[in-house]
JSON list of C-alpha atoms in Angstrom, two decimals:
[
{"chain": "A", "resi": 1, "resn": "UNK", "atom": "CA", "xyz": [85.78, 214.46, -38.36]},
{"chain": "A", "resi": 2, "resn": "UNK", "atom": "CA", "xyz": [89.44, 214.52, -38.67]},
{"chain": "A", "resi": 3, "resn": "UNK", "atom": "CA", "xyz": [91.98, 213.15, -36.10]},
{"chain": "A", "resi": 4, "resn": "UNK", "atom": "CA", "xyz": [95.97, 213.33, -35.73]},
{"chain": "A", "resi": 5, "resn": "UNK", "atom": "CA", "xyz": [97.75, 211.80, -33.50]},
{"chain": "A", "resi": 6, "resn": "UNK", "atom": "CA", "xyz": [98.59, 214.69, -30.25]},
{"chain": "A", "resi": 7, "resn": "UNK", "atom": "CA", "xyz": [101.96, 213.07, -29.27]},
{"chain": "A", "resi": 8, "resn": "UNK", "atom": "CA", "xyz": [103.94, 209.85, -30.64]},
{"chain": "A", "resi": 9, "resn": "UNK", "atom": "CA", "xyz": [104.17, 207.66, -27.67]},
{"chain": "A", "resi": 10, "resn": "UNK", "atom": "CA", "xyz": [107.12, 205.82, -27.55]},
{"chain": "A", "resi": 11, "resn": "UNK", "atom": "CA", "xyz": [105.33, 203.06, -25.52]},
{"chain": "A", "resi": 12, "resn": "UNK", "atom": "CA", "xyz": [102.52, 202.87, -24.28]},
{"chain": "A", "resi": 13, "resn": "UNK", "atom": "CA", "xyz": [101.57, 204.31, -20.65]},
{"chain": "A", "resi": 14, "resn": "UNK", "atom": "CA", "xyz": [100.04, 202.23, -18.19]},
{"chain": "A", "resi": 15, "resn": "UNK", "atom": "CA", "xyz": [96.94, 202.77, -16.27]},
{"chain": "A", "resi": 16, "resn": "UNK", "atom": "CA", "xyz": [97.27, 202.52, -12.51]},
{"chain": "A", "resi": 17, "resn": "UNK", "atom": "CA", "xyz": [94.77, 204.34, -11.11]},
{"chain": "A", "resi": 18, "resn": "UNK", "atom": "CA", "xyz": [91.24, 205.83, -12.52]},
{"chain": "A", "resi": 19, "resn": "UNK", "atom": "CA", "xyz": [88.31, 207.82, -10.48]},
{"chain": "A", "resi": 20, "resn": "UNK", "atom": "CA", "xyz": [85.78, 210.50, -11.27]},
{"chain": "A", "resi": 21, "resn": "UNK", "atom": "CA", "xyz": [84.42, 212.92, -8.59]},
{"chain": "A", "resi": 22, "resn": "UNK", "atom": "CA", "xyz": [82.34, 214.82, -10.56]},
{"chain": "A", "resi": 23, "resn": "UNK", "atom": "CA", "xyz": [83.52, 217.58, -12.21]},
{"chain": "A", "resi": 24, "resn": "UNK", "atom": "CA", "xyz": [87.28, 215.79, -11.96]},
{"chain": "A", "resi": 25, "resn": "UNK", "atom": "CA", "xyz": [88.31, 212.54, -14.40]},
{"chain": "A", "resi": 26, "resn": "UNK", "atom": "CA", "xyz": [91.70, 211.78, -12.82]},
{"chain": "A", "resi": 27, "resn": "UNK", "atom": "CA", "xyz": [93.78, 209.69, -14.70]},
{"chain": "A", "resi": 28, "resn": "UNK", "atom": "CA", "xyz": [97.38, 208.27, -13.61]},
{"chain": "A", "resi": 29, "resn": "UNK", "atom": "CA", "xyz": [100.57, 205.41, -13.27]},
{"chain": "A", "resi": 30, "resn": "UNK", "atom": "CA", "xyz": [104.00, 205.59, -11.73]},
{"chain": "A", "resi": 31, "resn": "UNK", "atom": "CA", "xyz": [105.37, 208.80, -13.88]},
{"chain": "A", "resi": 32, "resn": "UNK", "atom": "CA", "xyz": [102.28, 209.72, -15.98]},
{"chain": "A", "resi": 33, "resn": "UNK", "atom": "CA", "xyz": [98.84, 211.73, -14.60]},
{"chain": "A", "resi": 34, "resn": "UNK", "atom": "CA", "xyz": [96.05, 213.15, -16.51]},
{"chain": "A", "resi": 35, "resn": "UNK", "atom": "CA", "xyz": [93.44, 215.02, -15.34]},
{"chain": "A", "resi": 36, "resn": "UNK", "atom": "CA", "xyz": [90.45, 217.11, -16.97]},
{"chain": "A", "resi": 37, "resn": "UNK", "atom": "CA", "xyz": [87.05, 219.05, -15.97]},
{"chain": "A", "resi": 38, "resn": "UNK", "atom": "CA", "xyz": [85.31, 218.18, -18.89]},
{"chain": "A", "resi": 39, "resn": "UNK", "atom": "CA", "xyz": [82.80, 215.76, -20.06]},
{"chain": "A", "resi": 40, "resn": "UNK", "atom": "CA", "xyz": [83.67, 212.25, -21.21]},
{"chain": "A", "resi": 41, "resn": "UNK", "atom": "CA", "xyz": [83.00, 208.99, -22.20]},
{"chain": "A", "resi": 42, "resn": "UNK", "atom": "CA", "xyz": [83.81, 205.46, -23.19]},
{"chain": "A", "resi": 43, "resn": "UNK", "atom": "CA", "xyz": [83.04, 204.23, -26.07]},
{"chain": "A", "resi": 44, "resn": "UNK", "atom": "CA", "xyz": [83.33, 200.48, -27.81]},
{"chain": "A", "resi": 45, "resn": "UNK", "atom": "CA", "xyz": [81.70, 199.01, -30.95]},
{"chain": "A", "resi": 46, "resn": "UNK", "atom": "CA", "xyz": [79.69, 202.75, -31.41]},
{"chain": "A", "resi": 47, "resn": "UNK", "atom": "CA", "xyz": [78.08, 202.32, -28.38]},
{"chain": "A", "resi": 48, "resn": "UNK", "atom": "CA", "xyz": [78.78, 204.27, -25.04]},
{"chain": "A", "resi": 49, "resn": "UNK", "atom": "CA", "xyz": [79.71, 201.48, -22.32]},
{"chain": "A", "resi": 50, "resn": "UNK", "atom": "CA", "xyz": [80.13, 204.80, -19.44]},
{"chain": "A", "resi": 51, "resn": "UNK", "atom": "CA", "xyz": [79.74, 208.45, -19.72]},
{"chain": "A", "resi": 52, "resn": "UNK", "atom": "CA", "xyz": [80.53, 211.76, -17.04]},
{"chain": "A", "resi": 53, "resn": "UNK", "atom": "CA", "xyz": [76.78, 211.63, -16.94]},
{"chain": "A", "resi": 54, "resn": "UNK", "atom": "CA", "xyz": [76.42, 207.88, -15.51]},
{"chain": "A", "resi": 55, "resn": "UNK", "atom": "CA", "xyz": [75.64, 208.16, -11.73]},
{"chain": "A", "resi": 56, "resn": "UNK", "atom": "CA", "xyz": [78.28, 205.05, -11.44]},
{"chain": "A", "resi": 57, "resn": "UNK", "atom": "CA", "xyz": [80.69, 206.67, -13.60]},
{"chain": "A", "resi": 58, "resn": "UNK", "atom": "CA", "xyz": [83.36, 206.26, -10.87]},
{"chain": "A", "resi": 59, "resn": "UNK", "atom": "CA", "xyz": [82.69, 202.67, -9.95]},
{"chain": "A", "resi": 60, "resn": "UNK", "atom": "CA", "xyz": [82.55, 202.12, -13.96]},
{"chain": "A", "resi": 61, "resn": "UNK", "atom": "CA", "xyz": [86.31, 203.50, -14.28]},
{"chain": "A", "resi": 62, "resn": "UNK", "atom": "CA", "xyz": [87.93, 200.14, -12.32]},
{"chain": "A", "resi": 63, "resn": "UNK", "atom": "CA", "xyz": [87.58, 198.41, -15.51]},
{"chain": "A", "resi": 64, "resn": "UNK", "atom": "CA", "xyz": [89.68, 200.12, -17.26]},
{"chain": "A", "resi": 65, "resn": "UNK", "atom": "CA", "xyz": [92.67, 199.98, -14.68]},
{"chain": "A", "resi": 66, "resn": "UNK", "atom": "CA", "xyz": [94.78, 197.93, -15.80]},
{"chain": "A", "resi": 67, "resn": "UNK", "atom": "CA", "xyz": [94.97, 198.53, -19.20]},
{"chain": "A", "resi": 68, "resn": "UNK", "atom": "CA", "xyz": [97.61, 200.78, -21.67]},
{"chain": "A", "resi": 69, "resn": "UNK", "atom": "CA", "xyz": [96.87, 203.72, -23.41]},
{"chain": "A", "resi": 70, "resn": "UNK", "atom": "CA", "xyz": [98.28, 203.21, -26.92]},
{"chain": "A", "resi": 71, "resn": "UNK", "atom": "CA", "xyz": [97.90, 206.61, -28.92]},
{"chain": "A", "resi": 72, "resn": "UNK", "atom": "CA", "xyz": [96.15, 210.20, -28.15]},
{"chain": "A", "resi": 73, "resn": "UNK", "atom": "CA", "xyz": [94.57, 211.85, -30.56]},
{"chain": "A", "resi": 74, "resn": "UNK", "atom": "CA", "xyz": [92.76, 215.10, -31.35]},
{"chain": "A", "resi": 75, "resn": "UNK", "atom": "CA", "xyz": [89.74, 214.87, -33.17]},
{"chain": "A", "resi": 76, "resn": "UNK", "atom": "CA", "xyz": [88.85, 218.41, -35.20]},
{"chain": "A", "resi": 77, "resn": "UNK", "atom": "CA", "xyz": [84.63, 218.55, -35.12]},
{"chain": "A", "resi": 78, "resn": "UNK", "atom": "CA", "xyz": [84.83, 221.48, -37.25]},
{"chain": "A", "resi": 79, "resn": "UNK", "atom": "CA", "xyz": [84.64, 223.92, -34.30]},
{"chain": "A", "resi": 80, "resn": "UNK", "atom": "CA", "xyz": [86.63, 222.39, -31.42]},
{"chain": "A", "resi": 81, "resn": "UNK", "atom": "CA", "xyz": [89.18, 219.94, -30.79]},
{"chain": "A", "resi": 82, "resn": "UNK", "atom": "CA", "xyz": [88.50, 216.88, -28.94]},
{"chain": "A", "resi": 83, "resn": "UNK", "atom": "CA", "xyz": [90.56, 214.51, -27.04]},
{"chain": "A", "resi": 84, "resn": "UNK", "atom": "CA", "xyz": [90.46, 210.60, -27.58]},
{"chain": "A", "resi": 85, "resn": "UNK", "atom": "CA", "xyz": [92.59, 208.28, -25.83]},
{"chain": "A", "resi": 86, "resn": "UNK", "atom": "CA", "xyz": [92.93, 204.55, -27.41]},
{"chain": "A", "resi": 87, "resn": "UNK", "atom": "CA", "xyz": [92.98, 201.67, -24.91]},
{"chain": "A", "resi": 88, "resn": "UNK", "atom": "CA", "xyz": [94.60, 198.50, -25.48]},
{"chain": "A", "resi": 89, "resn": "UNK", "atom": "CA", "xyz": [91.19, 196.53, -24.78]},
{"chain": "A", "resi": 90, "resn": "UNK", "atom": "CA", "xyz": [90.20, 198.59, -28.26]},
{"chain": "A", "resi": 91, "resn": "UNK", "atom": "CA", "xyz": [87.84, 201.26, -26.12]},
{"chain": "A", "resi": 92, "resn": "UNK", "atom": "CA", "xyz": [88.29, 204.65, -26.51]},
{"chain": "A", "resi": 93, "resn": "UNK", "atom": "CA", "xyz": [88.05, 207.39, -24.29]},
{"chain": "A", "resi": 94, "resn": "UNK", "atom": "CA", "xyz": [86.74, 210.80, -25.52]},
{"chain": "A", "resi": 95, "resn": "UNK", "atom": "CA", "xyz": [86.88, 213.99, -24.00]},
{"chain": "A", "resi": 96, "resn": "UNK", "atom": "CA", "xyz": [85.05, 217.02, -25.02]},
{"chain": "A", "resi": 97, "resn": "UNK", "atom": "CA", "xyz": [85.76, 220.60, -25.17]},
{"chain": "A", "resi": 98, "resn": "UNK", "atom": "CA", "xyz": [83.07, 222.37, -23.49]},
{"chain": "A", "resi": 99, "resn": "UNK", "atom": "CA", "xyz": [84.00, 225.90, -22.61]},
{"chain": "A", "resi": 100, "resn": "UNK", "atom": "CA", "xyz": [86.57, 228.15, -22.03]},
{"chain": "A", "resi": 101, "resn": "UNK", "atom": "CA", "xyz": [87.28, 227.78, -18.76]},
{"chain": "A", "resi": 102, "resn": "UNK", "atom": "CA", "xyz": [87.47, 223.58, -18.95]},
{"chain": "A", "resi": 103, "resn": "UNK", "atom": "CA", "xyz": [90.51, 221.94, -20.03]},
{"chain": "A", "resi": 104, "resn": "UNK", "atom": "CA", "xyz": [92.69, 218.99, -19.61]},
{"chain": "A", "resi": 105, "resn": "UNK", "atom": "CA", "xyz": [96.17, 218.12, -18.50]},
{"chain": "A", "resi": 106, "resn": "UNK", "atom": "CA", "xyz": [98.62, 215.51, -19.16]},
{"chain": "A", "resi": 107, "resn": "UNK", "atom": "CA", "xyz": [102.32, 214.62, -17.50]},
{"chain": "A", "resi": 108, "resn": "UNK", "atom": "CA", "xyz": [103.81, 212.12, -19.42]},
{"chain": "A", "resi": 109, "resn": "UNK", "atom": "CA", "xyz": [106.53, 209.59, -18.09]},
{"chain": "A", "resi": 110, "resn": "UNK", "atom": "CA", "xyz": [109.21, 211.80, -20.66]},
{"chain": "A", "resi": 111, "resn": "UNK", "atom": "CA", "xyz": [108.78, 214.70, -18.48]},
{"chain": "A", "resi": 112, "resn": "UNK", "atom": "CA", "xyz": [106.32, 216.28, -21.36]},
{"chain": "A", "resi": 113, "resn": "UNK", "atom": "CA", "xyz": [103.41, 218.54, -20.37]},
{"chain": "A", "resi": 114, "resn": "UNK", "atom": "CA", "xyz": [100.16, 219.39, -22.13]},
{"chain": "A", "resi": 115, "resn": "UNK", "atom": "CA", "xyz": [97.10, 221.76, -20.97]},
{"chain": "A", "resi": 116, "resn": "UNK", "atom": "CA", "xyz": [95.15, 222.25, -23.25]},
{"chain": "A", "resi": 117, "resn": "UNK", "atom": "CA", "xyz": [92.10, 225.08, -22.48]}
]
């Protein structure tokens, strides 16, 4: 597994607001949104702390309000590329690439735009 960085933030973006009604992670602060269809997770130490699949995935999100992200990265799996977003707590967020028709979307506060599907 390879990753490299997606963008270079100049600082970090803060995390305002975070819910999941399923199939829709949303994502956002004052001049920054993100928002994807696919499935995700969180991750710490190896382990999964909160997944898409958790039935209190959306109650599990308010702990991570709050915090800043500090990179985004794609990860190449051979096949696919996958999203991971680094949060200042040390937890990552990963986001996989499913199908065709799922995809992700970032506004960052620099005016920048990236879909990725």
């Amino acid at each position: 597994m390879v990753s490299r960085p997606l963008i270079n933030l100049k600082t970090s973006i803060k995390i305002e607001s975070a819910s999941f009604i399923e199939p829709i992670l949303l994502l956002g602060g004052g001049e920054w949104n993100f928002s994807s269809m696919n499935p995700w997770r969180i991750v710490h130490d190896r382990k999964v702390v909160v997944s898409s699949d958790n039935t209190n995935a959306n109650e599990s999100l308010a702990s991570i309000v709050g915090l800043e992200i500090k990179s985004i990265e794609m990860i190449n799996n051979h096949y696919v590329e996958d999203l991971r977003l680094l949060f200042s707590n040390n937890r990552w967020m990963q986001i996989f690439s499913m199908c065709d028709i799922e995809h992700w979307t970032i506004n960052l506060p620099d005016g920048t735009t990236i879909v990725h599907s």
